[in-house]
PDB file of C-alpha atoms in Angstrom:
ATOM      1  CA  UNK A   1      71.395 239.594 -48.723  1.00 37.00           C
ATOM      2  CA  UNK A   2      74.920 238.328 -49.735  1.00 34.00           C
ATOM      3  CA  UNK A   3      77.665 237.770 -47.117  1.00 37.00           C
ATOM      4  CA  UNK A   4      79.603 240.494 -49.290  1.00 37.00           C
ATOM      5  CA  UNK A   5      76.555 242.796 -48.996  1.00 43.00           C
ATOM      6  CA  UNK A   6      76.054 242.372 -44.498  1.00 43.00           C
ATOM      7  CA  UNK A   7      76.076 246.295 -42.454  1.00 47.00           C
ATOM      8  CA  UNK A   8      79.747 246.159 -41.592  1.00 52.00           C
ATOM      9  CA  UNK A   9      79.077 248.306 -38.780  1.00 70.00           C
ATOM     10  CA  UNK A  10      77.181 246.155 -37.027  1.00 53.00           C
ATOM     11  CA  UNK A  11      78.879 242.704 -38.663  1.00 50.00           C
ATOM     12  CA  UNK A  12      82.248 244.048 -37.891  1.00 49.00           C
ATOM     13  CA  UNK A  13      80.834 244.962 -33.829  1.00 45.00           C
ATOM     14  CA  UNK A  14      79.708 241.355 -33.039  1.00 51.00           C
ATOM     15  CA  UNK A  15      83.169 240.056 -34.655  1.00 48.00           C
ATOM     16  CA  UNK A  16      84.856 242.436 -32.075  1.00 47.00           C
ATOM     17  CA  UNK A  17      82.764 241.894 -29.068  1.00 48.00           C
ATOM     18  CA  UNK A  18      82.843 237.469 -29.205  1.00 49.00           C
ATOM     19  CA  UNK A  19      86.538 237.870 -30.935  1.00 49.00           C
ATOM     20  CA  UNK A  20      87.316 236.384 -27.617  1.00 43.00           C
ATOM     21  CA  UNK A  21      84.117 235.973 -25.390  1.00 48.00           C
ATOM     22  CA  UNK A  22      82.899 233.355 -28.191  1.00 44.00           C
ATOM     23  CA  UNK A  23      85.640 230.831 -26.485  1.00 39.00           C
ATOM     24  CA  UNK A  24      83.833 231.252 -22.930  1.00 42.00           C
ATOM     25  CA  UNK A  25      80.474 232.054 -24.218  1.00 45.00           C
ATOM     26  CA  UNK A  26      78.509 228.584 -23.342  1.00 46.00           C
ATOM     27  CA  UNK A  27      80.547 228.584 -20.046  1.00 41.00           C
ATOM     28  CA  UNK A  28      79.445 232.118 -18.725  1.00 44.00           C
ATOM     29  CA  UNK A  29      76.008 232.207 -20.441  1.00 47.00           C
ATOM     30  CA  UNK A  30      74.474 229.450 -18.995  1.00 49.00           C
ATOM     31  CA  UNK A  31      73.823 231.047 -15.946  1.00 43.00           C
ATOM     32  CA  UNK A  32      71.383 233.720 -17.846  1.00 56.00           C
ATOM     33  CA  UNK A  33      70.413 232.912 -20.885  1.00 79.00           C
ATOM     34  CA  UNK A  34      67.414 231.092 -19.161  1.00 86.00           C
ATOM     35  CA  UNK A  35      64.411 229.107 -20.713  1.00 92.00           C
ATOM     36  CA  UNK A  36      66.911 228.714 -24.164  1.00 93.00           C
ATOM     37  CA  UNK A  37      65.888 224.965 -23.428  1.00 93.00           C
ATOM     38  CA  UNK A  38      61.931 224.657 -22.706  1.00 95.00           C
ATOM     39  CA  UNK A  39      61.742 226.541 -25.778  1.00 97.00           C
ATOM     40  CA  UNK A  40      63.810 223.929 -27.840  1.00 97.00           C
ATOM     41  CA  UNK A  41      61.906 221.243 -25.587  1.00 96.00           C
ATOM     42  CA  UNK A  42      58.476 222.841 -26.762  1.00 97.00           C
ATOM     43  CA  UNK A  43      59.649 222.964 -30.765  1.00 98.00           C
ATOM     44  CA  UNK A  44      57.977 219.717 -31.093  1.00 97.00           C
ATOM     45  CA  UNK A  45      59.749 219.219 -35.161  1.00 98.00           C
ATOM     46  CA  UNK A  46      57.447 217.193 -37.191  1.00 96.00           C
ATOM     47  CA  UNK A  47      59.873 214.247 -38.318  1.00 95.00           C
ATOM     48  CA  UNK A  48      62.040 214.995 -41.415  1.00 96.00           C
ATOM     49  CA  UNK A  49      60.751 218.898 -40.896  1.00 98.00           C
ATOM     50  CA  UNK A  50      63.302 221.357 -41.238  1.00 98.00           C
ATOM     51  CA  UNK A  51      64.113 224.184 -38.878  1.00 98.00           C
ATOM     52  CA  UNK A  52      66.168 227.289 -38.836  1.00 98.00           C
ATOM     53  CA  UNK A  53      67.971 229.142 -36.026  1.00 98.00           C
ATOM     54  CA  UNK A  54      68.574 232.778 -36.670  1.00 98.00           C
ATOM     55  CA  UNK A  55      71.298 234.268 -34.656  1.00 95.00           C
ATOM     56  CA  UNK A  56      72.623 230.325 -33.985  1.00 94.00           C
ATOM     57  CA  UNK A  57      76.043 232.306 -32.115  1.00 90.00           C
ATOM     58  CA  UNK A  58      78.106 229.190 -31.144  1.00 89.00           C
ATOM     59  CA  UNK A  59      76.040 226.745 -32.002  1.00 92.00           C
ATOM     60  CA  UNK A  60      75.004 225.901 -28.709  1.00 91.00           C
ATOM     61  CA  UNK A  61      71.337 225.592 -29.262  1.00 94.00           C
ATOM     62  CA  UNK A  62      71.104 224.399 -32.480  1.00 96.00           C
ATOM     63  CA  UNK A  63      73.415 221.462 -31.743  1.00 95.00           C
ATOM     64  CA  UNK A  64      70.845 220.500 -28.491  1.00 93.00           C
ATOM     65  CA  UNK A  65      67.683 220.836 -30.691  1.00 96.00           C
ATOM     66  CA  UNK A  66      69.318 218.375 -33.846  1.00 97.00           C
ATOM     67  CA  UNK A  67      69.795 216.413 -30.886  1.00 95.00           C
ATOM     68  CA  UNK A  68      66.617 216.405 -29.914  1.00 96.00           C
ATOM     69  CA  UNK A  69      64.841 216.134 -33.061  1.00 97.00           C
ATOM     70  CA  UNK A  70      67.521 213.891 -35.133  1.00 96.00           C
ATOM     71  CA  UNK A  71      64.810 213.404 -37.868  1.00 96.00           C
ATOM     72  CA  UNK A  72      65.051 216.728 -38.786  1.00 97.00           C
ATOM     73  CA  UNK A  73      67.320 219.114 -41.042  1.00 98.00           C
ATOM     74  CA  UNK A  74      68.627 222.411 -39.462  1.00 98.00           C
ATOM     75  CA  UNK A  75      69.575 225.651 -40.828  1.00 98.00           C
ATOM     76  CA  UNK A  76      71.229 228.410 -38.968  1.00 98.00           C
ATOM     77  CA  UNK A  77      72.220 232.182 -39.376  1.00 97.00           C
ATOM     78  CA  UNK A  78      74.514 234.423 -38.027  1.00 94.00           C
ATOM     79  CA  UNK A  79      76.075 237.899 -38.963  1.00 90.00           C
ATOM     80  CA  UNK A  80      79.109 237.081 -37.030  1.00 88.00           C
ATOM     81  CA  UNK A  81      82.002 235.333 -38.867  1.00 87.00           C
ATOM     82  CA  UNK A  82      83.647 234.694 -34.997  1.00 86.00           C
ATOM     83  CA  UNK A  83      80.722 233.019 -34.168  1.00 86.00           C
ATOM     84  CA  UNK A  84      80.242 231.072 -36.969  1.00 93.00           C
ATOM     85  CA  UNK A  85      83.734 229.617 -36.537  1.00 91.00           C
ATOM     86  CA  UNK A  86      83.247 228.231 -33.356  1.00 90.00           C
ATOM     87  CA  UNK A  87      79.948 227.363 -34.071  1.00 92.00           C
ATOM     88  CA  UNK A  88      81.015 225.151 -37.166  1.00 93.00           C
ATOM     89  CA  UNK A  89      83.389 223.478 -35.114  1.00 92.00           C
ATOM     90  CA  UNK A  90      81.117 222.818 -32.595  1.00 90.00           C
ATOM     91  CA  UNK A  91      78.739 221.034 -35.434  1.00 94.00           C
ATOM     92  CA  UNK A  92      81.652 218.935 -36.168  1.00 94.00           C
ATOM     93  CA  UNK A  93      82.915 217.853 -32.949  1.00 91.00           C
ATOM     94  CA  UNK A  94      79.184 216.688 -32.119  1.00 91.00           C
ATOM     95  CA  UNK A  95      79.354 214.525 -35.656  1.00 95.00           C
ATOM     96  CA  UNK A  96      76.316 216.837 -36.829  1.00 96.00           C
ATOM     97  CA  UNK A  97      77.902 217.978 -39.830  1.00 93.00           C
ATOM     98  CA  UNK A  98      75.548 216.008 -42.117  1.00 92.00           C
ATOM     99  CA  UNK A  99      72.234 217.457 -40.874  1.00 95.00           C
ATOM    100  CA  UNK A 100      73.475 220.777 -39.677  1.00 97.00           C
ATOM    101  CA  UNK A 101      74.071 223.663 -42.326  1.00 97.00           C
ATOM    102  CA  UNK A 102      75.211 227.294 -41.288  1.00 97.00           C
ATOM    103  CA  UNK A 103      75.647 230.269 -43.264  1.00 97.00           C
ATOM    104  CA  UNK A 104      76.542 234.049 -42.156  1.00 94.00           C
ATOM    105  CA  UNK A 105      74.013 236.631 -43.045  1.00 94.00           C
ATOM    106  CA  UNK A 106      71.645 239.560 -41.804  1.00 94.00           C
ATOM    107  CA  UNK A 107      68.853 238.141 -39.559  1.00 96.00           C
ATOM    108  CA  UNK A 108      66.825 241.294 -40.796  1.00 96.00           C
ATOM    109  CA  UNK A 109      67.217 240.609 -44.566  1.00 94.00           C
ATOM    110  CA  UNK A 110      68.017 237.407 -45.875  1.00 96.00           C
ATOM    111  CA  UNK A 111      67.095 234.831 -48.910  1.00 96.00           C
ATOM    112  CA  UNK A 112      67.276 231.489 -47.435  1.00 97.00           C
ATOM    113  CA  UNK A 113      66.887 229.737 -50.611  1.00 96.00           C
ATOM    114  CA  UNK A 114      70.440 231.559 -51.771  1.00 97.00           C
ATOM    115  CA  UNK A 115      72.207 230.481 -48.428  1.00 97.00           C
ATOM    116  CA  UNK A 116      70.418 227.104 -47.721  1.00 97.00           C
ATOM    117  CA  UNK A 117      68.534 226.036 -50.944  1.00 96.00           C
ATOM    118  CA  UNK A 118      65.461 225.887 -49.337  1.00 95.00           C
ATOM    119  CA  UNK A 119      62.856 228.235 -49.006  1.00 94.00           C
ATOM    120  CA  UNK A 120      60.500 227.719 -46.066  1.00 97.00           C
ATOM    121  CA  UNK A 121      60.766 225.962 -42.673  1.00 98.00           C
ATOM    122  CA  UNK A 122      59.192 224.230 -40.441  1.00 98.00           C
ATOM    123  CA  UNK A 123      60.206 225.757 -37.397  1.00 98.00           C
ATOM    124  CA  UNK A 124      61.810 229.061 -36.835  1.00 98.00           C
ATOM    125  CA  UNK A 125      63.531 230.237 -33.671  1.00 98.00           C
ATOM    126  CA  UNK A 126      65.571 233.306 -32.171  1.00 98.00           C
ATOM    127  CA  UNK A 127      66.855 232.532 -28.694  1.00 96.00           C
ATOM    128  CA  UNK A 128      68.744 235.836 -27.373  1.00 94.00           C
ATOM    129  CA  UNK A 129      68.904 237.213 -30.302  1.00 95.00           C
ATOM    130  CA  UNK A 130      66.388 239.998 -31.143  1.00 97.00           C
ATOM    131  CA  UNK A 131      68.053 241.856 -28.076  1.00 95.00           C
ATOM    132  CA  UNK A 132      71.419 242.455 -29.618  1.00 91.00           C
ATOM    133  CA  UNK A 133      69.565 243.111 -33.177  1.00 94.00           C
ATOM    134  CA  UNK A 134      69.580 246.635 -34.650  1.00 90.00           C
ATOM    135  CA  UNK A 135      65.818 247.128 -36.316  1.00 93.00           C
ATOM    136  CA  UNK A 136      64.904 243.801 -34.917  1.00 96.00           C
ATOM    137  CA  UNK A 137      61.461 243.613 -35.810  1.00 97.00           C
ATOM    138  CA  UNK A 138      62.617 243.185 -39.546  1.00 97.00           C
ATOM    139  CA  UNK A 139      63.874 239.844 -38.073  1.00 97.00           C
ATOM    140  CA  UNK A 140      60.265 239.174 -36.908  1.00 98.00           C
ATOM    141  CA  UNK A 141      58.854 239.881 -40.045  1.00 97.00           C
ATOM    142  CA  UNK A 142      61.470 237.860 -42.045  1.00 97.00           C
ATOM    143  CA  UNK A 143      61.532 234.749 -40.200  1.00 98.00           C
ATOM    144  CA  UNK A 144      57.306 235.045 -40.598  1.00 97.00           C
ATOM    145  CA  UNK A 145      57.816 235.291 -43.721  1.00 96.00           C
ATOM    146  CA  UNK A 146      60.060 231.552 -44.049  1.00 97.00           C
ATOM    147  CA  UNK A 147      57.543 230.225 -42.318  1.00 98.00           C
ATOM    148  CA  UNK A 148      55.737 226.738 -43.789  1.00 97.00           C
ATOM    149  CA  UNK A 149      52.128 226.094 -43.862  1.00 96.00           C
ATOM    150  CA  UNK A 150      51.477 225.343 -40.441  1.00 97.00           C
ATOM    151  CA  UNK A 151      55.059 226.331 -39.216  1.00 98.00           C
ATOM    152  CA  UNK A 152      55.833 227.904 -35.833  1.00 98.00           C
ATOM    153  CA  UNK A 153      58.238 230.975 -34.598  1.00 98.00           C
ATOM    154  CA  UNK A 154      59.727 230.354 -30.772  1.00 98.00           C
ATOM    155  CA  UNK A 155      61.299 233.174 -29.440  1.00 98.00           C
ATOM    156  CA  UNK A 156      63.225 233.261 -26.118  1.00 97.00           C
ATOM    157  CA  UNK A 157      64.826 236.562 -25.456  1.00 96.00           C
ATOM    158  CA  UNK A 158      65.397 238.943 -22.303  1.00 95.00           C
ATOM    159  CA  UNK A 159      61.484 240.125 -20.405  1.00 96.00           C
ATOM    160  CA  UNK A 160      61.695 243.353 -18.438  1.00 95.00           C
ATOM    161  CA  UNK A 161      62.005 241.782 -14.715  1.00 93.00           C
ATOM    162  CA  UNK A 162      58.788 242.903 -13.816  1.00 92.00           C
ATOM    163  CA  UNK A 163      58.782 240.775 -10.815  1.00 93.00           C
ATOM    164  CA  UNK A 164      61.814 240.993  -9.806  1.00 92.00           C
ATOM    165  CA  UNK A 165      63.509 243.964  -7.070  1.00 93.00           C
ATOM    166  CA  UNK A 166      64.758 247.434  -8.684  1.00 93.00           C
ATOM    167  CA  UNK A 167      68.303 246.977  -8.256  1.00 93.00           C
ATOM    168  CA  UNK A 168      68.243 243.500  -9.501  1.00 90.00           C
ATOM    169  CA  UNK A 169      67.023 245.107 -12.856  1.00 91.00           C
ATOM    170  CA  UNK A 170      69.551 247.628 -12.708  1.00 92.00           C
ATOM    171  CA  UNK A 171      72.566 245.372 -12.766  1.00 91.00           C
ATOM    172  CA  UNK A 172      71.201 243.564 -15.399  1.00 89.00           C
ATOM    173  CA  UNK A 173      70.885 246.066 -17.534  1.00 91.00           C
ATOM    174  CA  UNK A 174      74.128 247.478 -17.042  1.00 91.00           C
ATOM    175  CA  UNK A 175      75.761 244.189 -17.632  1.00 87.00           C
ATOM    176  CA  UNK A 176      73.901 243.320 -20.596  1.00 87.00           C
ATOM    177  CA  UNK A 177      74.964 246.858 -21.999  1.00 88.00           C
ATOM    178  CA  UNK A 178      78.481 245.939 -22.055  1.00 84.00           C
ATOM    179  CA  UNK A 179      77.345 243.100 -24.784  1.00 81.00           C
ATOM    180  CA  UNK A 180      75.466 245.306 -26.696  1.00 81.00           C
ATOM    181  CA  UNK A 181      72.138 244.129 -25.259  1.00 90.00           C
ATOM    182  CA  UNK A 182      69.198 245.472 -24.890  1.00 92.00           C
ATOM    183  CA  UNK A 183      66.017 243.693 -23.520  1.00 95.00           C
ATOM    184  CA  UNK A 184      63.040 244.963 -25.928  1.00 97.00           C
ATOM    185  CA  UNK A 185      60.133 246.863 -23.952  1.00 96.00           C
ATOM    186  CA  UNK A 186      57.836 246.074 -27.295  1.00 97.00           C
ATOM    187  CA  UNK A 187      58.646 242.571 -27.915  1.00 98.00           C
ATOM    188  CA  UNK A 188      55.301 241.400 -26.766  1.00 97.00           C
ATOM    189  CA  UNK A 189      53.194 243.858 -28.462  1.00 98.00           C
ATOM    190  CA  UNK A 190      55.167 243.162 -31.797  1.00 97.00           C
ATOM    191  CA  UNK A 191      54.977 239.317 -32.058  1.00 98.00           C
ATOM    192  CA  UNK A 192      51.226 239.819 -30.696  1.00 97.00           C
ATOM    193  CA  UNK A 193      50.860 242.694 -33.861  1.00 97.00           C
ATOM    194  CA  UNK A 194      52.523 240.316 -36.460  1.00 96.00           C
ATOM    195  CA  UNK A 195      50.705 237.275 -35.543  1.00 96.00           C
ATOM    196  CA  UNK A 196      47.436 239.101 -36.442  1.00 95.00           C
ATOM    197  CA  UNK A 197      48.601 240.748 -39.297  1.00 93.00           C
ATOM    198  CA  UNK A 198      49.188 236.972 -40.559  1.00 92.00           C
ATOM    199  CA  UNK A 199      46.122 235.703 -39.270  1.00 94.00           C
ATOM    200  CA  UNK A 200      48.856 233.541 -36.773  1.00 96.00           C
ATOM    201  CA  UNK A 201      47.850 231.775 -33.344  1.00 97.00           C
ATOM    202  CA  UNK A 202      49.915 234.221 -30.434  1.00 98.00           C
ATOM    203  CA  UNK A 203      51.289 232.157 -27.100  1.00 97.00           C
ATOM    204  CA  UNK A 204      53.089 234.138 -24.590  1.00 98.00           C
ATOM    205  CA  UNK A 205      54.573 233.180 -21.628  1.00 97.00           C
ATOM    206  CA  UNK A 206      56.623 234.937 -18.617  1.00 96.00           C
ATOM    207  CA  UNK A 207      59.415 233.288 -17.099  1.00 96.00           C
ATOM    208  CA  UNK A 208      61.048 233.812 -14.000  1.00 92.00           C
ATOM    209  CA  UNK A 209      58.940 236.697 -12.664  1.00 94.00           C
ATOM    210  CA  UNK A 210      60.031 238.253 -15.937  1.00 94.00           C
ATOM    211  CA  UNK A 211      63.230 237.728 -16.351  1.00 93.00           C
ATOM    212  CA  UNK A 212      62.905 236.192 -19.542  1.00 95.00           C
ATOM    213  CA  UNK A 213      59.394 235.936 -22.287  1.00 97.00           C
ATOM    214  CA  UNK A 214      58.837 232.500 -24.793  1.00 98.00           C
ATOM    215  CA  UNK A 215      56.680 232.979 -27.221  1.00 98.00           C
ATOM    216  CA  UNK A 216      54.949 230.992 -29.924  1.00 98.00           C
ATOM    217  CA  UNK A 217      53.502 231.908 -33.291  1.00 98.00           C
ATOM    218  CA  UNK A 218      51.737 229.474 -34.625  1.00 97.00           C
ATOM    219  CA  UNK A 219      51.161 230.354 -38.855  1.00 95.00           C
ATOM    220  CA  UNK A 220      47.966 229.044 -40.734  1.00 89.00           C
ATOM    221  CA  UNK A 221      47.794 225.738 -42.450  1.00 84.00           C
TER     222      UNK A 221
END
C-alpha cells in the first residue's frame, strides 16, 4: 500500500493524537511501556541480518536495537507522518542514518520491497503497537508473511493484568483509552493460531503479573 493510498481516518487520528504528545512521548512512556527492552535484548539479530519494526513511533526502539545489533540493517514502519518526523530526527541525531531506513505505511497492508527494496527479514517486531491497530491481526499475518527462512516475530504489547488488583486495571484502561488503546483480550490465542497455521515455533511469556505479554514466533527454516 502506497503512502497516497493509507485509511486517512485512522492515518489522520494518530497525526492528531502525537501532533504534540510525540515531543514528550519517550519521557512519559517509559514508565509503562514495560518489557519494550528484554524483547529487543532477546532479538538475538544474526550479524548483517536485517530487521523491521512495524509501528517504530519515535524511533525509540529501533534506535536501541541498531544499537544493539550494529551489524545489522533496520527497517521501520509507521502510519503516522508526526511520528515519523521525530522519529527521523531521532535516527539522525544518534548518527544512524546509514543503517536505519523508515518509511510511512499501513502496518496491516504493506509491500516492503516498494518502501524498503527488500523483501523479507530477519527479524520482525511490534512493541505497543497491535493495541492502537484497527484489524490488527492483519498486522500479524503481514509481518508472518516478511518473515525469512528461519526468521522470528517479537511482540511486546499491553496483557490483561490478570494479576494485578481490580482498580489497578481500571485506571489503566481508562488512561490508555484516551490514546486510543486498547489491550487485545485475543492476542495470545492469535499469535498461538498463526504460528500453527505456519507450522511456526509459539513462546509466550507474562510479564509483570500481566501487565504486559512477549511473545516469540519462531518461522521454519
Amino acid at each position: 500500500m502506497s503512502t497516497t493510498e493509507l485509511p486517512a481516518s485512522h492515518a489522520d487520528l494518530m497525526d492528531g493524537v502525537y501532533r504534540w504528545q510525540r515531543h514528550i512521548y519517550d519521557l512519559t512512556r517509559k514508565y509503562y511501556l514495560l518489557g519494550r527492552d528484554r524483547m529487543i535484548d532477546g532479538l538475538d539479530v544474526p550479524r548483517g541480518g536485517a530487521v523491521l519494526e512495524l509501528g517504530c513511533g519515535t524511533g525509540r526502539n529501533i534506535a536501541l536495537a541498531a544499537r544493539r545489533y550494529p551489524d545489522a540493517r533496520f527497517f521501520g514502519l509507521d502510519i503516522s507522518a508526526e511520528m515519523l518526523e521525530t522519529a527521523n530526527a531521532a535516527i539522525a541525531r544518534e548518527g544512524l542514518s546509514g543503517k536505519v531506513s523508515l518509511a510511512r505505511g499501513d502496518a496491516t497492508d504493506f509491500d516492503a520491497k516498494d518502501l524498503f527494496g527488500i523483501q523479507c527479514f530477519d527479524r520482525v517486531f511490534i512493541s505497543y503497537s497491535l493495541s492502537m491497530i484497527p484489524g490488527w491481526e492483519k498486522t500479524v499475518s503481514a509481518a508472518l508473511a516478511t518473515l525469512a527462512p528461519g526468521g522470528s516475530l517479537h511482540v511486546v504489547d499491553f496483557g490483561q493484568q490478570e494479576g494485578l488488583p481490580r482498580w489497578f486495571r481500571g485506571l489503566l484502561r481508562g488512561w490508555l483509552r484516551k490514546f486510543h488503546v486498547s489491550p487485545r483480550a485475543s492476542l495470545r490465542d492469535v499469535l498461538e493460531s498463526e504460528s500453527q497455521r505456519t507450522g511456526a515455533t509459539f513462546r509466550f511469556r507474562t510479564l509483570y503479573r500481566g501487565y504486559a505479554w512477549l511473545a516469540v514466533i519462531g518461522s521454519r527454516k
